[in-house]
mmCIF file of C-alpha atoms in Angstrom:
data_model
loop_
_atom_site.group_PDB
_atom_site.id
_atom_site.type_symbol
_atom_site.label_atom_id
_atom_site.label_comp_id
_atom_site.label_asym_id
_atom_site.label_seq_id
_atom_site.Cartn_x
_atom_site.Cartn_y
_atom_site.Cartn_z
ATOM 1 C CA UNK A 1 -2.012 -32.215 -40.853
ATOM 2 C CA UNK A 2 0.707 -31.151 -38.447
ATOM 3 C CA UNK A 3 0.305 -33.794 -35.723
ATOM 4 C CA UNK A 4 2.677 -32.241 -33.103
ATOM 5 C CA UNK A 5 1.059 -28.825 -33.516
ATOM 6 C CA UNK A 6 -2.454 -30.305 -33.237
ATOM 7 C CA UNK A 7 -1.413 -32.168 -30.100
ATOM 8 C CA UNK A 8 -0.209 -28.868 -28.626
ATOM 9 C CA UNK A 9 -3.510 -27.184 -29.499
ATOM 10 C CA UNK A 10 -5.509 -30.051 -27.925
ATOM 11 C CA UNK A 11 -3.382 -29.824 -24.775
ATOM 12 C CA UNK A 12 -4.164 -26.102 -24.596
ATOM 13 C CA UNK A 13 -7.896 -26.876 -24.910
ATOM 14 C CA UNK A 14 -7.652 -29.416 -22.079
ATOM 15 C CA UNK A 15 -5.725 -26.974 -19.878
ATOM 16 C CA UNK A 16 -8.247 -24.150 -20.320
ATOM 17 C CA UNK A 17 -11.231 -26.466 -19.723
ATOM 18 C CA UNK A 18 -9.654 -27.626 -16.445
ATOM 19 C CA UNK A 19 -9.047 -24.014 -15.434
ATOM 20 C CA UNK A 20 -12.650 -23.111 -16.240
ATOM 21 C CA UNK A 21 -13.862 -26.092 -14.227
ATOM 22 C CA UNK A 22 -11.933 -24.818 -11.204
ATOM 23 C CA UNK A 23 -13.481 -21.351 -11.522
ATOM 24 C CA UNK A 24 -10.694 -19.603 -13.416
ATOM 25 C CA UNK A 25 -12.083 -17.821 -16.501
ATOM 26 C CA UNK A 26 -9.127 -15.554 -17.258
ATOM 27 C CA UNK A 27 -7.128 -17.724 -19.677
ATOM 28 C CA UNK A 28 -7.592 -17.853 -23.439
ATOM 29 C CA UNK A 29 -6.181 -20.201 -26.090
ATOM 30 C CA UNK A 30 -4.021 -18.403 -28.693
ATOM 31 C CA UNK A 31 -5.643 -18.401 -32.140
ATOM 32 C CA UNK A 32 -3.916 -19.684 -35.270
ATOM 33 C CA UNK A 33 -4.510 -19.369 -39.023
ATOM 34 C CA UNK A 34 -5.785 -22.953 -39.284
ATOM 35 C CA UNK A 35 -9.269 -23.413 -40.745
ATOM 36 C CA UNK A 36 -10.328 -26.683 -39.110
ATOM 37 C CA UNK A 37 -12.567 -28.184 -36.431
ATOM 38 C CA UNK A 38 -9.964 -27.665 -33.690
ATOM 39 C CA UNK A 39 -9.856 -23.945 -34.432
ATOM 40 C CA UNK A 40 -13.676 -23.806 -34.274
ATOM 41 C CA UNK A 41 -13.571 -25.464 -30.852
ATOM 42 C CA UNK A 42 -10.874 -23.050 -29.661
ATOM 43 C CA UNK A 43 -12.951 -20.099 -30.813
ATOM 44 C CA UNK A 44 -16.048 -21.405 -28.992
ATOM 45 C CA UNK A 45 -14.134 -22.071 -25.754
ATOM 46 C CA UNK A 46 -12.558 -18.607 -25.790
ATOM 47 C CA UNK A 47 -15.968 -16.974 -26.293
ATOM 48 C CA UNK A 48 -17.526 -19.081 -23.518
ATOM 49 C CA UNK A 49 -14.710 -18.230 -21.125
ATOM 50 C CA UNK A 50 -15.081 -14.557 -22.020
ATOM 51 C CA UNK A 51 -18.844 -14.656 -21.378
ATOM 52 C CA UNK A 52 -18.393 -16.415 -18.028
ATOM 53 C CA UNK A 53 -15.696 -14.001 -16.859
ATOM 54 C CA UNK A 54 -18.003 -11.041 -17.542
ATOM 55 C CA UNK A 55 -21.193 -12.667 -16.255
ATOM 56 C CA UNK A 56 -19.826 -13.924 -12.947
ATOM 57 C CA UNK A 57 -18.501 -11.571 -10.299
ATOM 58 C CA UNK A 58 -17.894 -13.207 -6.874
ATOM 59 C CA UNK A 59 -18.143 -9.853 -5.105
ATOM 60 C CA UNK A 60 -21.668 -9.307 -6.471
ATOM 61 C CA UNK A 61 -23.175 -12.773 -6.472
ATOM 62 C CA UNK A 62 -21.292 -14.152 -3.492
ATOM 63 C CA UNK A 63 -19.726 -17.570 -3.149
ATOM 64 C CA UNK A 64 -21.015 -20.827 -1.771
ATOM 65 C CA UNK A 65 -19.371 -21.746 1.541
ATOM 66 C CA UNK A 66 -17.634 -24.790 0.047
ATOM 67 C CA UNK A 67 -15.980 -22.721 -2.687
ATOM 68 C CA UNK A 68 -12.545 -21.419 -1.790
ATOM 69 C CA UNK A 69 -11.599 -17.982 -3.114
ATOM 70 C CA UNK A 70 -8.060 -16.708 -3.374
ATOM 71 C CA UNK A 71 -6.258 -13.817 -5.023
ATOM 72 C CA UNK A 72 -3.290 -14.662 -7.218
ATOM 73 C CA UNK A 73 -0.795 -11.868 -7.764
ATOM 74 C CA UNK A 74 1.531 -11.544 -10.743
ATOM 75 C CA UNK A 75 4.606 -9.349 -10.266
ATOM 76 C CA UNK A 76 6.988 -8.120 -12.980
ATOM 77 C CA UNK A 77 10.144 -6.166 -12.060
ATOM 78 C CA UNK A 78 11.663 -4.196 -14.961
ATOM 79 C CA UNK A 79 14.918 -2.288 -15.302
ATOM 80 C CA UNK A 80 15.309 1.176 -16.830
ATOM 81 C CA UNK A 81 15.306 -0.350 -20.333
ATOM 82 C CA UNK A 82 11.969 -2.142 -19.669
ATOM 83 C CA UNK A 83 13.760 -5.500 -19.572
ATOM 84 C CA UNK A 84 12.399 -8.185 -17.257
ATOM 85 C CA UNK A 85 14.592 -8.647 -14.187
ATOM 86 C CA UNK A 86 12.335 -11.169 -12.505
ATOM 87 C CA UNK A 87 8.727 -12.325 -12.168
ATOM 88 C CA UNK A 88 6.793 -14.028 -9.383
ATOM 89 C CA UNK A 89 5.596 -16.833 -11.689
ATOM 90 C CA UNK A 90 6.958 -19.161 -14.405
ATOM 91 C CA UNK A 91 7.386 -17.532 -17.829
ATOM 92 C CA UNK A 92 8.006 -19.051 -21.290
ATOM 93 C CA UNK A 93 11.561 -20.403 -21.689
ATOM 94 C CA UNK A 94 12.016 -18.081 -24.676
ATOM 95 C CA UNK A 95 11.823 -15.066 -22.325
ATOM 96 C CA UNK A 96 15.245 -14.520 -20.726
ATOM 97 C CA UNK A 97 15.387 -12.332 -17.568
ATOM 98 C CA UNK A 98 17.789 -9.420 -18.031
ATOM 99 C CA UNK A 99 17.688 -9.679 -21.822
ATOM 100 C CA UNK A 100 14.053 -9.915 -22.893
ATOM 101 C CA UNK A 101 11.822 -6.848 -22.845
ATOM 102 C CA UNK A 102 8.376 -6.758 -21.253
ATOM 103 C CA UNK A 103 7.199 -6.024 -24.794
ATOM 104 C CA UNK A 104 8.288 -9.558 -25.802
ATOM 105 C CA UNK A 105 5.888 -11.059 -23.276
ATOM 106 C CA UNK A 106 2.673 -9.077 -23.680
ATOM 107 C CA UNK A 107 0.256 -9.217 -26.572
ATOM 108 C CA UNK A 108 0.458 -6.981 -29.618
ATOM 109 C CA UNK A 109 -2.867 -5.269 -28.836
ATOM 110 C CA UNK A 110 -1.539 -3.953 -25.512
ATOM 111 C CA UNK A 111 1.892 -2.804 -26.699
ATOM 112 C CA UNK A 112 0.903 0.712 -27.730
ATOM 113 C CA UNK A 113 -0.975 1.375 -24.482
ATOM 114 C CA UNK A 114 1.951 0.288 -22.333
ATOM 115 C CA UNK A 115 4.500 2.226 -24.402
ATOM 116 C CA UNK A 116 2.452 5.399 -23.917
ATOM 117 C CA UNK A 117 2.355 4.837 -20.159
ATOM 118 C CA UNK A 118 6.127 4.383 -19.989
ATOM 119 C CA UNK A 119 6.713 7.553 -22.023
ATOM 120 C CA UNK A 120 4.372 9.629 -19.847
ATOM 121 C CA UNK A 121 5.998 8.723 -16.508
ATOM 122 C CA UNK A 122 9.195 10.882 -16.652
ATOM 123 C CA UNK A 123 7.100 14.028 -17.169
ATOM 124 C CA UNK A 124 4.368 13.069 -14.748
ATOM 125 C CA UNK A 125 4.076 13.345 -10.969
ATOM 126 C CA UNK A 126 2.070 10.124 -10.846
ATOM 127 C CA UNK A 127 3.490 7.240 -8.836
ATOM 128 C CA UNK A 128 1.323 4.609 -10.524
ATOM 129 C CA UNK A 129 -1.268 4.018 -13.223
ATOM 130 C CA UNK A 130 -3.752 1.210 -13.986
ATOM 131 C CA UNK A 131 -3.908 -0.611 -17.322
ATOM 132 C CA UNK A 132 -4.967 -3.927 -18.849
ATOM 133 C CA UNK A 133 -2.417 -6.420 -20.100
ATOM 134 C CA UNK A 134 -2.475 -9.853 -21.710
ATOM 135 C CA UNK A 135 0.641 -12.010 -21.686
ATOM 136 C CA UNK A 136 1.640 -15.533 -22.703
ATOM 137 C CA UNK A 137 2.095 -18.048 -19.872
ATOM 138 C CA UNK A 138 4.722 -20.772 -19.786
ATOM 139 C CA UNK A 139 2.028 -23.189 -21.019
ATOM 140 C CA UNK A 140 1.387 -21.062 -24.095
ATOM 141 C CA UNK A 141 -1.986 -19.742 -22.925
ATOM 142 C CA UNK A 142 -3.107 -16.130 -23.034
ATOM 143 C CA UNK A 143 -3.577 -14.622 -19.555
ATOM 144 C CA UNK A 144 -5.401 -11.305 -19.137
ATOM 145 C CA UNK A 145 -4.727 -9.188 -16.058
ATOM 146 C CA UNK A 146 -5.808 -5.822 -14.775
ATOM 147 C CA UNK A 147 -2.531 -4.308 -13.610
ATOM 148 C CA UNK A 148 -0.968 -1.299 -11.942
ATOM 149 C CA UNK A 149 2.320 0.121 -13.192
ATOM 150 C CA UNK A 150 4.596 1.705 -10.564
ATOM 151 C CA UNK A 151 7.554 3.982 -11.235
ATOM 152 C CA UNK A 152 10.074 3.126 -8.493
ATOM 153 C CA UNK A 153 12.061 5.951 -6.907
ATOM 154 C CA UNK A 154 13.775 3.937 -4.169
ATOM 155 C CA UNK A 155 17.546 4.741 -4.516
ATOM 156 C CA UNK A 156 18.697 1.182 -5.204
ATOM 157 C CA UNK A 157 16.081 0.729 -7.930
ATOM 158 C CA UNK A 158 15.632 4.305 -9.136
ATOM 159 C CA UNK A 159 13.696 4.577 -12.404
ATOM 160 C CA UNK A 160 12.919 0.865 -12.414
ATOM 161 C CA UNK A 161 9.341 -0.264 -12.924
ATOM 162 C CA UNK A 162 7.066 -2.647 -11.060
ATOM 163 C CA UNK A 163 3.947 -4.143 -12.642
ATOM 164 C CA UNK A 164 1.470 -5.834 -10.319
ATOM 165 C CA UNK A 165 -1.541 -7.762 -11.574
ATOM 166 C CA UNK A 166 -4.212 -9.496 -9.516
ATOM 167 C CA UNK A 167 -6.625 -12.253 -10.359
ATOM 168 C CA UNK A 168 -9.466 -13.683 -8.261
ATOM 169 C CA UNK A 169 -9.753 -17.448 -8.510
ATOM 170 C CA UNK A 170 -12.628 -19.576 -7.267
ATOM 171 C CA UNK A 171 -11.365 -23.024 -6.335
ATOM 172 C CA UNK A 172 -13.842 -25.818 -6.988
ATOM 173 C CA UNK A 173 -13.409 -28.572 -4.328
ATOM 174 C CA UNK A 174 -14.324 -31.189 -6.961
ATOM 175 C CA UNK A 175 -11.128 -30.281 -8.827
ATOM 176 C CA UNK A 176 -8.682 -30.762 -5.947
ATOM 177 C CA UNK A 177 -7.053 -33.914 -4.657
ATOM 178 C CA UNK A 178 -8.150 -35.895 -1.594
ATOM 179 C CA UNK A 179 -5.026 -34.747 0.261
ATOM 180 C CA UNK A 180 -5.774 -31.070 -0.471
ATOM 181 C CA UNK A 181 -9.396 -31.563 0.572
ATOM 182 C CA UNK A 182 -8.305 -33.044 3.912
ATOM 183 C CA UNK A 183 -6.041 -30.060 4.571
ATOM 184 C CA UNK A 184 -8.890 -27.639 3.840
ATOM 185 C CA UNK A 185 -11.312 -29.620 6.043
ATOM 186 C CA UNK A 186 -8.828 -29.714 8.934
ATOM 187 C CA UNK A 187 -8.211 -25.992 8.583
ATOM 188 C CA UNK A 188 -11.946 -25.307 8.589
ATOM 189 C CA UNK A 189 -12.415 -27.450 11.698
ATOM 190 C CA UNK A 190 -9.768 -25.443 13.565
ATOM 191 C CA UNK A 191 -11.293 -22.063 12.666
ATOM 192 C CA UNK A 192 -12.742 -20.267 15.667
ATOM 193 C CA UNK A 193 -16.324 -19.099 15.027
ATOM 194 C CA UNK A 194 -17.001 -15.399 15.460
ATOM 195 C CA UNK A 195 -18.743 -14.577 18.742
ATOM 196 C CA UNK A 196 -19.524 -10.881 18.347
ATOM 197 C CA UNK A 197 -20.296 -10.739 14.625
ATOM 198 C CA UNK A 198 -22.969 -13.394 14.239
ATOM 199 C CA UNK A 199 -24.515 -12.408 10.900
ATOM 200 C CA UNK A 200 -23.335 -11.650 7.385
ATOM 201 C CA UNK A 201 -24.669 -8.102 7.800
ATOM 202 C CA UNK A 202 -22.545 -7.590 10.945
ATOM 203 C CA UNK A 203 -19.391 -8.706 9.132
ATOM 204 C CA UNK A 204 -20.160 -6.490 6.125
ATOM 205 C CA UNK A 205 -20.636 -3.495 8.443
ATOM 206 C CA UNK A 206 -17.182 -3.977 9.974
ATOM 207 C CA UNK A 207 -15.694 -4.472 6.491
ATOM 208 C CA UNK A 208 -17.277 -1.166 5.416
ATOM 209 C CA UNK A 209 -15.687 0.521 8.434
ATOM 210 C CA UNK A 210 -12.248 -0.834 7.463
ATOM 211 C CA UNK A 211 -12.815 0.331 3.885
ATOM 212 C CA UNK A 212 -13.658 3.805 5.200
ATOM 213 C CA UNK A 213 -10.509 3.878 7.361
ATOM 214 C CA UNK A 214 -8.295 2.765 4.459
ATOM 215 C CA UNK A 215 -9.683 5.576 2.283
ATOM 216 C CA UNK A 216 -9.254 8.296 4.939
ATOM 217 C CA UNK A 217 -5.735 7.758 6.257
ATOM 218 C CA UNK A 218 -4.948 11.442 5.781
ATOM 219 C CA UNK A 219 -7.720 12.511 8.171
ATOM 220 C CA UNK A 220 -8.395 12.195 11.863
ATOM 221 C CA UNK A 221 -11.032 9.535 12.474
ATOM 222 C CA UNK A 222 -14.441 10.598 13.850
ATOM 223 C CA UNK A 223 -15.271 9.679 17.458
ATOM 224 C CA UNK A 224 -16.484 6.171 18.213
ATOM 225 C CA UNK A 225 -19.955 7.625 18.768
ATOM 226 C CA UNK A 226 -19.957 9.163 15.280
ATOM 227 C CA UNK A 227 -18.590 5.984 13.677
ATOM 228 C CA UNK A 228 -21.207 3.825 15.412
ATOM 229 C CA UNK A 229 -23.970 6.161 14.280
ATOM 230 C CA UNK A 230 -22.689 6.170 10.674
ATOM 231 C CA UNK A 231 -22.450 2.353 10.618
ATOM 232 C CA UNK A 232 -25.815 1.817 12.366
ATOM 233 C CA UNK A 233 -24.220 -0.378 15.036
ATOM 234 C CA UNK A 234 -23.862 0.203 18.774
ATOM 235 C CA UNK A 235 -20.478 1.403 20.010
ATOM 236 C CA UNK A 236 -19.551 -1.684 22.020
ATOM 237 C CA UNK A 237 -20.339 -4.077 19.180
ATOM 238 C CA UNK A 238 -18.481 -1.879 16.684
ATOM 239 C CA UNK A 239 -15.301 -1.822 18.805
ATOM 240 C CA UNK A 240 -15.359 -5.493 19.759
ATOM 241 C CA UNK A 241 -16.447 -6.589 16.271
ATOM 242 C CA UNK A 242 -13.538 -4.779 14.613
ATOM 243 C CA UNK A 243 -11.086 -6.317 17.101
ATOM 244 C CA UNK A 244 -12.587 -9.758 16.501
ATOM 245 C CA UNK A 245 -12.369 -9.528 12.710
ATOM 246 C CA UNK A 246 -9.029 -7.731 12.319
ATOM 247 C CA UNK A 247 -7.286 -8.475 15.620
ATOM 248 C CA UNK A 248 -6.720 -4.781 16.275
ATOM 249 C CA UNK A 249 -8.569 -1.794 17.679
ATOM 250 C CA UNK A 250 -10.092 0.760 15.314
ATOM 251 C CA UNK A 251 -7.789 3.635 16.185
ATOM 252 C CA UNK A 252 -4.620 1.558 16.493
ATOM 253 C CA UNK A 253 -5.275 0.064 13.052
ATOM 254 C CA UNK A 254 -5.764 3.570 11.643
ATOM 255 C CA UNK A 255 -2.485 4.777 13.171
ATOM 256 C CA UNK A 256 -0.522 1.724 11.988
ATOM 257 C CA UNK A 257 -1.774 2.136 8.413
ATOM 258 C CA UNK A 258 -0.931 5.850 8.395
ATOM 259 C CA UNK A 259 2.606 5.113 9.569
ATOM 260 C CA UNK A 260 3.000 2.239 7.109
ATOM 261 C CA UNK A 261 2.022 4.392 4.126
ATOM 262 C CA UNK A 262 4.165 7.271 5.398
ATOM 263 C CA UNK A 263 7.134 4.912 5.566
ATOM 264 C CA UNK A 264 6.598 3.826 1.938
ATOM 265 C CA UNK A 265 6.556 7.443 0.750
ATOM 266 C CA UNK A 266 9.639 8.240 2.836
ATOM 267 C CA UNK A 267 11.543 5.424 1.136
ATOM 268 C CA UNK A 268 10.326 5.963 -2.413
ATOM 269 C CA UNK A 269 10.189 9.766 -2.800
ATOM 270 C CA UNK A 270 12.157 12.895 -1.901
ATOM 271 C CA UNK A 271 9.145 14.549 -0.254
ATOM 272 C CA UNK A 272 10.163 16.368 2.925
ATOM 273 C CA UNK A 273 9.202 14.882 6.278
ATOM 274 C CA UNK A 274 6.976 17.788 7.345
ATOM 275 C CA UNK A 275 4.845 17.363 4.212
ATOM 276 C CA UNK A 276 4.550 13.593 4.707
ATOM 277 C CA UNK A 277 3.517 14.077 8.342
ATOM 278 C CA UNK A 278 0.811 16.549 7.304
ATOM 279 C CA UNK A 279 -0.303 14.319 4.423
ATOM 280 C CA UNK A 280 -1.167 11.526 6.850
ATOM 281 C CA UNK A 281 -2.923 13.670 9.408
ATOM 282 C CA UNK A 282 -0.113 14.348 11.898
ATOM 283 C CA UNK A 283 -0.340 18.096 12.713
ATOM 284 C CA UNK A 284 3.072 18.101 14.429
ATOM 285 C CA UNK A 285 6.172 16.559 12.873
ATOM 286 C CA UNK A 286 7.571 15.840 16.335
ATOM 287 C CA UNK A 287 4.536 13.666 17.161
ATOM 288 C CA UNK A 288 4.860 11.861 13.834
ATOM 289 C CA UNK A 289 8.602 11.257 14.362
ATOM 290 C CA UNK A 290 8.077 9.953 17.908
ATOM 291 C CA UNK A 291 5.355 7.497 16.825
ATOM 292 C CA UNK A 292 7.409 6.447 13.801
ATOM 293 C CA UNK A 293 10.471 5.688 15.931
ATOM 294 C CA UNK A 294 8.378 3.859 18.530
ATOM 295 C CA UNK A 295 6.905 1.669 15.790
ATOM 296 C CA UNK A 296 9.952 1.025 13.578
ATOM 297 C CA UNK A 297 12.868 1.652 15.950
ATOM 298 C CA UNK A 298 14.241 4.394 13.697
ATOM 299 C CA UNK A 299 13.207 8.009 13.124
ATOM 300 C CA UNK A 300 12.016 9.301 9.717
ATOM 301 C CA UNK A 301 15.166 11.394 9.300
ATOM 302 C CA UNK A 302 17.411 8.414 10.154
ATOM 303 C CA UNK A 303 15.540 6.266 7.620
ATOM 304 C CA UNK A 304 15.971 8.932 4.963
ATOM 305 C CA UNK A 305 19.743 9.095 5.661
ATOM 306 C CA UNK A 306 20.028 5.298 5.344
ATOM 307 C CA UNK A 307 18.181 5.393 2.026
ATOM 308 C CA UNK A 308 20.451 8.146 0.743
ATOM 309 C CA UNK A 309 23.519 6.027 1.529
ATOM 310 C CA UNK A 310 22.077 2.961 -0.212
#
């Protein structure tokens, strides 16, 4: 028996069990060609973790109030040769930024899919595409993410690539330290209770309104009367509830998001300003430019000139 290797495999089992206990079902233990009891245990744990990750969805079943939910983001920045420039998280010491390819980090099963996506980008007008990816963490575990691949057109990073993956983690308070628990309890004690939105249904209604706004940035919003009717909530409660939950008015939030997305397209594409203004629901470029300058202190054309010089 290879004692050091078995110790490493047992450490991986312990690590994944702790992650599962804290509500994280996205890690798997790499399989080996050993035919022993440890490998049987690894196989069982991987299957259990897989079943739990598919069976439990916090957005469907909800979360108990004492469970803390957070979203962990994984970011990979690649150069034109698909080499890793940097990541937002620790990676195995064998992966060297600037020298190692993204293909050295992800699993064999996902290589062909990702290669096809890279090849399709130069001949495609798409700015991004979703895909699934598994990679090896610095602890030797297999981490599966649902990612989005972006083809960057910003002058300083032209033809570079950005991969962003997100993972929802449920934090079990039984798995955190006393010090961490005190911090969370103090934070909870300082939270101001909502005064306008008193029920779960009220909060969900306002969240649906925000979701609608985020999906219709290119259009003029309906009147407050029409929005209230569509959301089955009276006008006053709708306005005050949105301000209470998001610290902004409905129409100001809509305008800020339109300008924010317009700014991203200005910086990352060569699309002309008139088209961008129209795309985000501004019928007159002059109005768009005035609002843009008032918000960011620089006009769209001035921003474009700065980007061209970069």
